[in-house]
Amino acid sequence: LRACPLGHQLVSTADGKFNVNAQRCKLCSPNYYITDSNNPSRVCLECPVHARCQGGIFLGGAPEATWEVDSTGEFKLMRCIAGYSYSRFSSSNVSLAEQNCQF
């Protein structure tokens, strides 16, 4: 296997162990995305609230909001447009999928 299409996760294991013969490309589930389809350490991640993900690809969120990919391959909301503030829906701060720009 040389490469996976965008929006697909490279799976290289069978029974939890690397197996070149088990390599395959797995499309991310609806409302999930992946930033590097050819990196076996990357997994499909839940699309952030109020962002759009389709076919395993992150399409963006609030208009004019600034997003960056962090070292784990997860999109992180960096800035909201004027008049909006950054928020999370839970106090646990565990999931970046809960990021949002609120008016």
XYZ file of N, CA and C in Angstrom:
309
model
N 0.861 -1.188 0.000
C 0.000 0.000 0.000
C 0.892 1.230 0.000
N 0.705 2.104 -0.961
C 1.574 3.289 -1.077
C 0.957 4.550 -0.490
N -0.343 4.703 -0.643
C -0.981 5.924 -0.145
C -2.487 5.707 -0.001
N -3.071 6.471 0.920
C -4.524 6.458 1.097
C -5.095 7.754 0.544
N -6.322 7.722 0.021
C -6.968 8.952 -0.431
C -7.271 9.873 0.759
N -7.453 11.133 0.471
C -7.839 12.082 1.512
C -9.082 11.570 2.229
N -9.125 11.795 3.542
C -10.292 11.409 4.322
C -10.301 9.960 4.771
N -9.224 9.243 4.481
C -9.107 7.838 4.867
C -7.984 7.662 5.887
N -8.164 6.734 6.790
C -7.150 6.399 7.788
C -6.367 5.183 7.310
N -5.031 5.256 7.403
C -4.177 4.128 7.065
C -4.156 3.166 8.242
N -4.650 1.973 8.042
C -4.679 0.948 9.078
C -3.620 -0.090 8.705
N -2.684 -0.341 9.619
C -1.555 -1.233 9.332
C -1.428 -2.355 10.335
N -2.505 -2.704 10.991
C -2.414 -3.718 12.039
C -3.458 -4.809 11.852
N -3.131 -5.945 12.416
C -4.068 -7.058 12.533
C -3.852 -7.630 13.923
N -4.894 -7.760 14.681
C -4.790 -8.244 16.063
C -3.850 -7.376 16.902
N -3.826 -6.056 16.621
C -3.033 -5.120 17.405
C -1.556 -5.084 17.069
N -1.112 -5.830 16.069
C 0.296 -5.864 15.690
C 0.444 -5.426 14.242
N 1.569 -4.743 13.951
C 1.826 -4.304 12.578
C 1.845 -5.517 11.652
N 1.170 -5.357 10.517
C 1.124 -6.431 9.541
C 0.989 -5.796 8.164
N 2.056 -5.833 7.375
C 2.052 -5.199 6.059
C 0.944 -5.773 5.169
N 0.606 -7.025 5.348
C -0.441 -7.653 4.544
C -1.845 -7.225 4.962
N -1.963 -6.612 6.137
C -3.275 -6.169 6.624
C -3.516 -4.684 6.337
N -2.560 -4.010 5.702
C -2.714 -2.580 5.447
C -3.928 -2.317 4.567
N -4.676 -1.276 4.952
C -5.844 -0.875 4.176
C -6.165 0.587 4.481
N -6.965 1.179 3.644
C -7.433 2.546 3.833
C -8.887 2.485 4.280
N -9.186 3.122 5.405
C -10.536 3.097 5.966
C -11.094 4.521 5.961
N -12.208 4.728 5.273
C -12.851 6.044 5.222
C -13.313 6.436 6.619
N -13.064 7.687 7.006
C -13.540 8.173 8.301
C -15.066 8.154 8.323
N -15.622 7.899 9.487
C -17.080 7.901 9.670
C -17.638 9.297 9.412
N -18.949 9.394 9.150
C -19.561 10.719 8.985
C -19.288 11.595 10.213
N -19.023 12.870 9.975
C -18.746 13.868 11.009
C -17.397 13.627 11.705
N -16.475 12.958 11.014
C -15.100 12.773 11.487
C -14.152 13.214 10.383
N -12.909 13.544 10.733
C -11.907 13.973 9.764
C -10.539 13.420 10.157
N -9.613 13.477 9.214
C -8.229 13.099 9.468
C -7.343 14.086 8.712
N -6.221 14.493 9.322
C -5.364 15.503 8.700
C -4.248 14.927 7.846
N -3.861 13.688 8.071
C -2.788 13.071 7.279
C -3.153 11.608 7.025
N -3.739 11.354 5.882
C -4.237 10.019 5.563
C -3.142 8.964 5.430
N -1.898 9.380 5.306
C -0.814 8.425 5.096
C 0.089 8.257 6.299
N -0.296 8.818 7.426
C 0.467 8.676 8.668
C -0.273 7.675 9.551
N 0.312 6.481 9.773
C -0.397 5.463 10.546
C -0.651 5.840 12.006
N 0.011 6.897 12.498
C -0.249 7.318 13.877
C -1.448 8.268 13.967
N -1.935 8.751 12.828
C -3.112 9.627 12.812
C -4.381 8.781 12.764
N -5.404 9.260 13.466
C -6.697 8.578 13.484
C -7.785 9.561 13.083
N -8.944 9.044 12.739
C -10.089 9.901 12.438
C -10.570 10.540 13.737
N -10.803 11.849 13.680
C -11.198 12.618 14.859
C -12.582 13.219 14.655
N -13.296 13.397 15.764
C -14.629 13.987 15.702
C -14.545 15.430 15.220
N -15.450 15.799 14.329
C -15.502 17.164 13.816
C -15.927 18.112 14.945
N -15.250 19.256 15.097
C -15.652 20.205 16.142
C -17.095 20.685 15.950
N -17.752 21.014 17.047
C -19.116 21.535 17.019
C -19.148 22.781 16.130
N -20.127 22.896 15.302
C -20.339 24.024 14.381
C -19.297 24.104 13.276
N -18.438 23.093 13.135
C -17.531 23.010 11.987
C -18.148 22.031 10.996
N -17.587 21.987 9.799
C -18.099 21.078 8.783
C -17.014 20.091 8.382
N -17.366 18.823 8.385
C -16.476 17.762 7.936
C -17.286 16.870 7.008
N -16.685 16.520 5.884
C -17.389 15.678 4.922
C -16.380 14.760 4.249
N -16.714 13.494 4.152
C -15.838 12.542 3.500
C -14.480 12.426 4.172
N -14.454 12.647 5.503
C -13.211 12.552 6.255
C -12.323 13.781 6.158
N -12.852 14.865 5.566
C -12.062 16.079 5.364
C -12.668 17.221 6.171
N -11.816 17.966 6.899
C -12.237 19.145 7.655
C -12.447 20.288 6.673
N -13.659 20.849 6.631
C -13.998 21.908 5.679
C -14.032 23.299 6.306
N -13.918 23.379 7.620
C -13.908 24.682 8.276
C -15.057 24.848 9.247
N -15.019 25.966 9.932
C -16.031 26.231 10.937
C -16.633 27.603 10.750
N -16.754 28.321 11.850
C -17.344 29.660 11.825
C -16.617 30.530 10.797
N -17.369 31.330 10.046
C -16.737 32.195 9.053
C -15.646 33.054 9.681
N -14.529 33.134 9.015
C -13.386 33.953 9.418
C -12.721 33.502 10.714
N -13.100 32.366 11.271
C -12.400 31.836 12.442
C -11.065 31.267 11.968
N -10.073 31.273 12.846
C -8.752 30.752 12.508
C -8.546 29.405 13.183
N -8.208 28.393 12.392
C -7.972 27.044 12.877
C -6.535 26.656 12.548
N -5.905 25.864 13.422
C -4.573 25.326 13.170
C -4.564 23.854 13.541
N -3.725 23.094 12.871
C -3.556 21.683 13.213
C -2.460 21.593 14.268
N -2.756 20.931 15.402
C -1.750 20.784 16.453
C -0.849 19.577 16.174
N 0.052 19.289 17.062
C 1.045 18.218 16.854
C 0.416 16.823 16.803
N -0.813 16.683 17.284
C -1.486 15.382 17.245
C -2.346 15.218 15.996
N -2.413 16.257 15.166
C -3.221 16.198 13.955
C -4.642 16.659 14.151
N -4.925 17.282 15.288
C -6.285 17.741 15.596
C -6.413 19.233 15.296
N -7.531 19.620 14.649
C -7.770 21.044 14.403
C -8.096 21.737 15.717
N -7.445 22.854 15.940
C -7.597 23.626 17.169
C -8.064 25.034 16.789
N -9.143 25.484 17.406
C -9.665 26.823 17.157
C -8.746 27.837 17.819
N -8.182 28.738 17.037
C -7.216 29.708 17.554
C -7.825 31.100 17.778
N -8.777 31.482 16.913
C -9.320 32.833 17.007
C -10.708 32.869 16.409
N -11.583 33.635 17.046
C -12.933 33.861 16.531
C -13.000 35.253 15.913
N -13.983 35.464 15.057
C -14.143 36.782 14.446
C -14.586 37.797 15.500
N -14.451 39.064 15.188
C -14.837 40.140 16.101
C -16.290 39.974 16.533
N -16.536 40.148 17.812
C -17.887 40.033 18.354
C -18.222 38.639 18.862
N -17.341 37.677 18.618
C -17.540 36.301 19.080
C -16.438 35.939 20.065
N -16.740 35.024 20.961
C -15.733 34.587 21.921
C -15.578 33.077 21.868
N -14.399 32.619 22.240
C -14.086 31.200 22.249
C -14.744 30.544 23.455
N -15.313 29.359 23.257
C -15.907 28.642 24.388
C -15.824 27.143 24.162
N -16.024 26.408 25.256
C -16.171 24.954 25.220
C -17.499 24.654 25.890
N -18.092 23.519 25.522
C -19.397 23.176 26.073
C -19.315 22.412 27.386
N -18.135 21.938 27.755
C -17.993 21.232 29.025
C -16.815 21.812 29.779
N -16.774 21.576 31.055
C -15.676 22.099 31.865
C -14.480 21.158 31.886
N -14.628 19.976 31.305
C -13.546 18.987 31.360
C -12.363 19.352 30.478
N -12.579 20.175 29.429
C -11.531 20.576 28.499
C -10.802 19.376 27.897
N -11.488 18.255 27.752
C -10.869 17.053 27.227
C -10.912 17.025 25.703
N -12.024 17.381 25.110
C -12.192 17.218 23.673
C -12.132 18.549 22.930
N -11.223 18.622 21.941
C -11.185 19.810 21.097
C -12.411 19.874 20.194
N -13.153 18.772 20.085
C -14.377 18.756 19.277
C -15.434 19.682 19.861
N -15.279 20.088 21.116
C -16.268 20.952 21.752
C -15.965 22.437 21.602
N -14.970 22.788 20.815
C -14.615 24.191 20.611
C -15.714 24.909 19.826
N -15.883 26.197 20.091
C -16.921 26.931 19.410
C -16.666 28.427 19.529
N -17.163 29.172 18.572
C -17.204 30.633 18.657
C -18.640 31.009 18.979
N -18.838 31.721 20.091
C -20.188 32.111 20.507
C -20.330 33.626 20.462
N -21.541 34.057 20.123
C -21.824 35.492 20.070
C -22.213 35.971 21.441
